[in-house]
XYZ file of C-alpha atoms in Angstrom:
188
model
C 106.126 121.815 69.634
C 105.757 118.112 69.092
C 106.662 115.974 66.124
C 104.725 113.037 64.744
C 106.359 109.615 64.434
C 106.844 109.647 60.664
C 108.774 112.913 60.797
C 110.808 112.097 63.896
C 112.368 109.050 62.282
C 114.132 111.322 59.784
C 116.004 113.281 62.445
C 119.479 111.830 62.850
C 122.766 113.388 63.825
C 124.024 112.867 60.271
C 120.952 114.567 58.794
C 121.340 117.527 61.136
C 124.886 118.037 59.868
C 124.436 117.310 56.180
C 120.877 117.799 55.000
C 118.418 120.657 55.081
C 115.969 119.970 57.872
C 112.322 120.798 58.030
C 112.243 124.173 59.794
C 109.264 123.166 61.932
C 111.091 120.122 63.264
C 114.212 122.132 63.977
C 112.132 124.821 65.727
C 110.521 122.128 67.862
C 113.852 120.681 68.945
C 115.306 124.125 69.700
C 112.174 125.120 71.629
C 112.288 121.894 73.651
C 115.983 122.388 74.485
C 115.412 126.032 75.459
C 112.584 124.916 77.730
C 114.923 122.454 79.452
C 117.702 125.038 79.803
C 115.416 127.773 81.106
C 113.836 125.392 83.601
C 117.172 125.235 85.404
C 117.760 128.982 85.278
C 114.468 130.203 86.724
C 113.806 129.865 90.463
C 112.451 126.415 91.331
C 112.421 123.952 94.212
C 115.667 121.948 94.348
C 115.792 119.232 91.668
C 112.271 120.052 90.456
C 112.961 120.580 86.752
C 111.813 118.800 83.580
C 115.383 117.908 82.565
C 115.252 114.167 83.311
C 111.729 114.025 81.867
C 112.998 115.778 78.737
C 115.861 113.304 78.425
C 113.551 110.300 78.557
C 110.942 111.961 76.333
C 113.371 112.702 73.475
C 112.763 109.314 71.757
C 109.192 110.536 71.188
C 110.625 113.451 69.187
C 113.772 112.102 67.550
C 115.150 108.680 66.745
C 118.908 109.201 66.595
C 120.599 107.549 69.593
C 123.407 110.120 69.807
C 121.041 113.074 69.760
C 118.934 111.441 72.472
C 122.078 111.062 74.586
C 123.803 114.357 73.736
C 120.989 116.941 73.730
C 120.238 116.717 77.476
C 123.971 116.877 78.250
C 124.265 119.931 76.018
C 121.316 121.516 77.857
C 123.077 120.790 81.158
C 126.329 122.271 79.901
C 124.686 125.463 78.643
C 122.719 125.986 81.858
C 125.793 125.174 83.995
C 127.651 127.874 82.091
C 125.214 130.385 83.608
C 124.722 128.680 86.986
C 128.347 127.823 87.569
C 130.311 124.636 87.218
C 130.551 122.294 90.188
C 132.611 119.419 91.538
C 129.956 116.749 90.877
C 129.663 117.520 87.155
C 131.255 114.263 85.992
C 128.720 112.307 88.045
C 125.817 114.470 86.879
C 126.773 114.341 83.214
C 127.624 110.639 83.492
C 124.188 109.880 84.913
C 122.559 111.825 82.073
C 124.655 109.866 79.597
C 123.296 106.627 81.098
C 119.743 108.004 81.223
C 120.008 108.932 77.536
C 121.367 105.486 76.763
C 118.470 103.855 78.646
C 115.951 106.097 76.912
C 117.348 105.273 73.475
C 117.453 101.520 74.209
C 114.038 101.190 75.823
C 112.323 103.769 73.692
C 108.838 103.140 72.547
C 106.033 105.600 72.233
C 104.034 103.905 74.979
C 103.031 105.641 78.178
C 103.962 102.585 80.251
C 107.545 102.675 78.979
C 107.738 106.408 79.637
C 106.469 105.940 83.195
C 108.931 103.104 83.775
C 111.760 105.369 82.680
C 110.243 108.152 84.826
C 110.768 105.939 87.864
C 114.138 104.412 86.978
C 115.915 107.516 85.622
C 115.642 109.750 88.720
C 116.635 106.717 90.803
C 119.752 106.210 88.673
C 120.512 109.938 88.876
C 120.088 109.858 92.680
C 122.351 106.846 93.148
C 125.142 108.058 90.855
C 125.256 111.738 91.805
C 125.051 111.140 95.534
C 127.782 108.522 95.303
C 129.848 111.276 93.678
C 128.908 113.726 96.439
C 129.950 111.192 99.093
C 133.175 110.304 97.312
C 134.284 113.911 96.849
C 133.076 115.361 100.138
C 134.837 115.784 103.455
C 131.437 116.177 105.164
C 130.770 112.421 105.097
C 133.020 109.727 106.503
C 134.544 107.633 103.745
C 132.938 104.386 104.855
C 129.587 102.660 104.408
C 128.043 104.729 107.229
C 129.033 107.954 105.480
C 127.610 106.706 102.196
C 124.322 105.722 103.832
C 124.169 109.098 105.597
C 124.731 110.867 102.266
C 121.895 108.932 100.626
C 119.537 109.498 103.564
C 120.168 113.247 103.604
C 119.571 113.395 99.847
C 116.150 111.699 99.973
C 114.196 115.015 99.800
C 116.075 115.869 96.588
C 115.265 112.423 95.208
C 111.563 112.876 96.012
C 111.567 116.219 94.225
C 113.365 114.805 91.184
C 111.065 111.782 91.019
C 107.928 113.933 91.311
C 109.132 116.374 88.663
C 110.081 113.597 86.253
C 106.738 111.817 86.582
C 104.803 115.084 86.259
C 106.703 116.550 83.302
C 107.098 113.276 81.372
C 103.344 112.722 81.522
C 102.700 116.368 80.668
C 104.977 116.073 77.606
C 103.274 112.835 76.598
C 99.718 114.164 76.854
C 100.642 117.431 75.095
C 102.162 115.374 72.283
C 99.019 113.250 72.052
C 96.859 116.365 71.996
C 98.840 117.927 69.139
C 98.922 114.681 67.149
C 95.169 114.216 67.531
C 94.545 117.844 66.660
C 96.745 117.552 63.593
C 94.963 114.396 62.471
C 91.515 115.942 62.986
C 92.555 118.965 60.897
C 93.608 116.668 58.057
C 90.188 114.974 57.885
Protein backbone atom coordinates (compact mmCIF):
# COMPACT_ATOMS: atom_id res chain seq x y z
CA UNK A 1 0.00 0.00 0.00
CA UNK A 2 2.61 2.53 0.96
CA UNK A 3 5.66 3.72 -0.90
CA UNK A 4 9.05 4.55 0.55
CA UNK A 5 10.59 7.99 0.04
CA UNK A 6 13.18 7.00 -2.56
CA UNK A 7 10.53 5.50 -4.83
CA UNK A 8 7.93 8.23 -4.33
CA UNK A 9 10.25 10.91 -5.65
CA UNK A 10 10.16 9.25 -9.08
CA UNK A 11 6.39 9.58 -9.46
CA UNK A 12 5.61 12.68 -11.48
CA UNK A 13 2.78 13.52 -13.83
CA UNK A 14 5.23 13.44 -16.74
CA UNK A 15 6.52 10.00 -15.73
CA UNK A 16 2.99 8.65 -15.44
CA UNK A 17 2.31 9.71 -19.02
CA UNK A 18 5.61 8.84 -20.66
CA UNK A 19 7.54 6.19 -18.78
CA UNK A 20 6.80 2.68 -17.63
CA UNK A 21 6.04 2.83 -13.93
CA UNK A 22 6.83 0.30 -11.29
CA UNK A 23 3.66 -1.81 -11.10
CA UNK A 24 3.76 -1.90 -7.29
CA UNK A 25 3.80 1.88 -7.08
CA UNK A 26 0.98 2.19 -9.58
CA UNK A 27 -1.04 -0.45 -7.69
CA UNK A 28 -0.51 1.50 -4.48
CA UNK A 29 -1.75 4.75 -5.98
CA UNK A 30 -4.78 3.07 -7.57
CA UNK A 31 -5.59 1.26 -4.32
CA UNK A 32 -5.32 4.51 -2.35
CA UNK A 33 -7.60 6.35 -4.80
CA UNK A 34 -10.14 3.51 -4.77
CA UNK A 35 -10.14 3.62 -0.98
CA UNK A 36 -10.91 7.35 -1.08
CA UNK A 37 -13.65 6.91 -3.69
CA UNK A 38 -15.29 3.98 -1.92
CA UNK A 39 -15.21 5.82 1.40
CA UNK A 40 -17.71 8.30 -0.03
CA UNK A 41 -19.93 5.63 -1.57
CA UNK A 42 -20.45 3.41 1.46
CA UNK A 43 -22.78 4.54 4.26
CA UNK A 44 -20.98 6.80 6.74
CA UNK A 45 -21.72 9.66 9.12
CA UNK A 46 -21.91 12.99 7.27
CA UNK A 47 -18.46 14.31 6.33
CA UNK A 48 -16.70 11.41 8.07
CA UNK A 49 -14.52 10.16 5.22
CA UNK A 50 -10.75 9.91 4.70
CA UNK A 51 -10.84 12.17 1.63
CA UNK A 52 -9.24 15.27 3.17
CA UNK A 53 -6.78 13.05 5.04
CA UNK A 54 -5.92 11.33 1.76
CA UNK A 55 -5.38 14.68 0.06
CA UNK A 56 -2.93 15.86 2.71
CA UNK A 57 -1.24 12.45 2.94
CA UNK A 58 -0.45 12.23 -0.80
CA UNK A 59 2.95 14.00 -0.43
CA UNK A 60 4.02 10.97 1.62
CA UNK A 61 3.33 8.79 -1.44
CA UNK A 62 4.12 10.98 -4.43
CA UNK A 63 6.11 14.13 -5.04
CA UNK A 64 4.52 15.66 -8.13
CA UNK A 65 2.60 18.83 -7.20
CA UNK A 66 -0.05 18.37 -9.91
CA UNK A 67 -0.78 14.78 -8.93
CA UNK A 68 -1.08 15.83 -5.28
CA UNK A 69 -3.61 18.48 -6.33
CA UNK A 70 -5.47 16.53 -9.03
CA UNK A 71 -5.86 13.02 -7.59
CA UNK A 72 -8.23 14.02 -4.75
CA UNK A 73 -10.28 16.12 -7.18
CA UNK A 74 -10.45 13.15 -9.54
CA UNK A 75 -11.60 10.95 -6.64
CA UNK A 76 -14.29 13.53 -5.84
CA UNK A 77 -15.41 13.68 -9.45
CA UNK A 78 -15.65 9.90 -9.80
CA UNK A 79 -17.58 9.49 -6.55
CA UNK A 80 -19.86 12.45 -7.41
CA UNK A 81 -20.66 10.70 -10.68
CA UNK A 82 -22.27 7.94 -8.60
CA UNK A 83 -23.63 10.11 -5.78
CA UNK A 84 -24.94 12.89 -7.96
CA UNK A 85 -23.63 16.31 -8.81
CA UNK A 86 -24.60 19.24 -6.61
CA UNK A 87 -24.76 23.02 -6.61
CA UNK A 88 -21.79 23.50 -4.26
CA UNK A 89 -19.36 21.53 -6.43
CA UNK A 90 -17.27 24.54 -7.46
CA UNK A 91 -16.74 25.40 -3.79
CA UNK A 92 -16.01 21.79 -2.85
CA UNK A 93 -13.58 21.20 -5.70
CA UNK A 94 -12.03 24.65 -5.19
CA UNK A 95 -11.37 23.88 -1.53
CA UNK A 96 -9.75 20.57 -2.49
CA UNK A 97 -7.61 22.41 -5.02
CA UNK A 98 -6.40 24.72 -2.22
CA UNK A 99 -5.93 21.80 0.18
CA UNK A 100 -3.82 20.01 -2.44
CA UNK A 101 -1.83 23.18 -3.00
CA UNK A 102 -1.23 23.54 0.75
CA UNK A 103 -0.26 19.88 1.04
CA UNK A 104 2.22 20.15 -1.82
CA UNK A 105 3.74 23.39 -0.46
CA UNK A 106 4.01 22.36 3.18
CA UNK A 107 4.78 18.74 2.54
CA UNK A 108 7.29 17.02 4.68
CA UNK A 109 7.19 13.50 5.97
CA UNK A 110 6.86 14.67 9.57
CA UNK A 111 3.90 13.82 11.75
CA UNK A 112 3.73 17.38 13.09
CA UNK A 113 3.28 18.79 9.58
CA UNK A 114 0.63 16.18 8.82
CA UNK A 115 -1.26 17.03 12.01
CA UNK A 116 -1.03 20.75 11.24
CA UNK A 117 -2.55 20.11 7.83
CA UNK A 118 -5.12 17.83 9.50
CA UNK A 119 -6.32 20.83 11.49
CA UNK A 120 -6.08 23.52 8.81
CA UNK A 121 -7.48 21.59 5.82
CA UNK A 122 -10.92 20.70 7.26
CA UNK A 123 -11.13 24.28 8.55
CA UNK A 124 -10.44 25.64 5.05
CA UNK A 125 -12.96 23.18 3.59
CA UNK A 126 -15.57 24.26 6.18
CA UNK A 127 -15.07 27.97 5.54
CA UNK A 128 -15.10 27.75 1.74
CA UNK A 129 -17.91 25.24 1.22
CA UNK A 130 -20.25 26.81 3.74
CA UNK A 131 -19.64 30.23 2.23
CA UNK A 132 -20.75 28.64 -1.05
CA UNK A 133 -23.81 27.12 0.64
CA UNK A 134 -24.75 30.52 2.09
CA UNK A 135 -24.14 32.34 -1.18
CA UNK A 136 -26.23 29.95 -3.26
CA UNK A 137 -29.02 29.25 -0.80
CA UNK A 138 -32.37 30.93 -0.30
CA UNK A 139 -32.58 29.38 3.20
CA UNK A 140 -30.18 31.95 4.68
CA UNK A 141 -30.55 35.71 4.52
CA UNK A 142 -27.91 37.26 2.29
CA UNK A 143 -26.31 39.31 5.05
CA UNK A 144 -23.76 38.74 7.80
CA UNK A 145 -26.43 37.22 10.08
CA UNK A 146 -27.31 34.65 7.43
CA UNK A 147 -23.65 33.81 6.91
CA UNK A 148 -23.08 33.37 10.64
CA UNK A 149 -26.22 31.22 10.89
CA UNK A 150 -24.96 29.05 8.02
CA UNK A 151 -21.60 28.53 9.74
CA UNK A 152 -23.20 27.79 13.11
CA UNK A 153 -25.57 25.20 11.65
CA UNK A 154 -22.65 23.55 9.84
CA UNK A 155 -20.51 23.11 12.98
CA UNK A 156 -21.51 19.42 13.47
CA UNK A 157 -20.32 18.70 9.92
CA UNK A 158 -17.07 20.52 10.65
CA UNK A 159 -16.53 18.47 13.82
CA UNK A 160 -17.08 15.27 11.86
CA UNK A 161 -14.71 16.34 9.08
CA UNK A 162 -12.04 17.44 11.55
CA UNK A 163 -12.29 14.19 13.53
CA UNK A 164 -12.14 12.05 10.40
CA UNK A 165 -9.16 13.94 9.00
CA UNK A 166 -7.16 13.67 12.22
CA UNK A 167 -8.03 9.99 12.62
CA UNK A 168 -7.37 8.88 9.04
CA UNK A 169 -4.26 11.03 8.48
CA UNK A 170 -2.66 9.52 11.58
CA UNK A 171 -3.82 6.05 10.58
CA UNK A 172 -2.25 6.49 7.12
CA UNK A 173 0.95 7.79 8.70
CA UNK A 174 1.35 4.95 11.20
CA UNK A 175 0.47 2.31 8.58
CA UNK A 176 3.13 3.81 6.31
CA UNK A 177 5.67 3.74 9.14
CA UNK A 178 4.77 0.13 9.92
CA UNK A 179 5.27 -0.97 6.30
CA UNK A 180 8.53 0.97 5.94
CA UNK A 181 9.91 -0.53 9.15
CA UNK A 182 8.76 -3.98 8.13
CA UNK A 183 10.36 -3.59 4.73
CA UNK A 184 13.63 -2.42 6.27
CA UNK A 185 13.67 -5.29 8.79
CA UNK A 186 13.13 -7.79 5.95
CA UNK A 187 16.13 -6.36 4.09
CA UNK A 188 18.48 -6.90 7.05
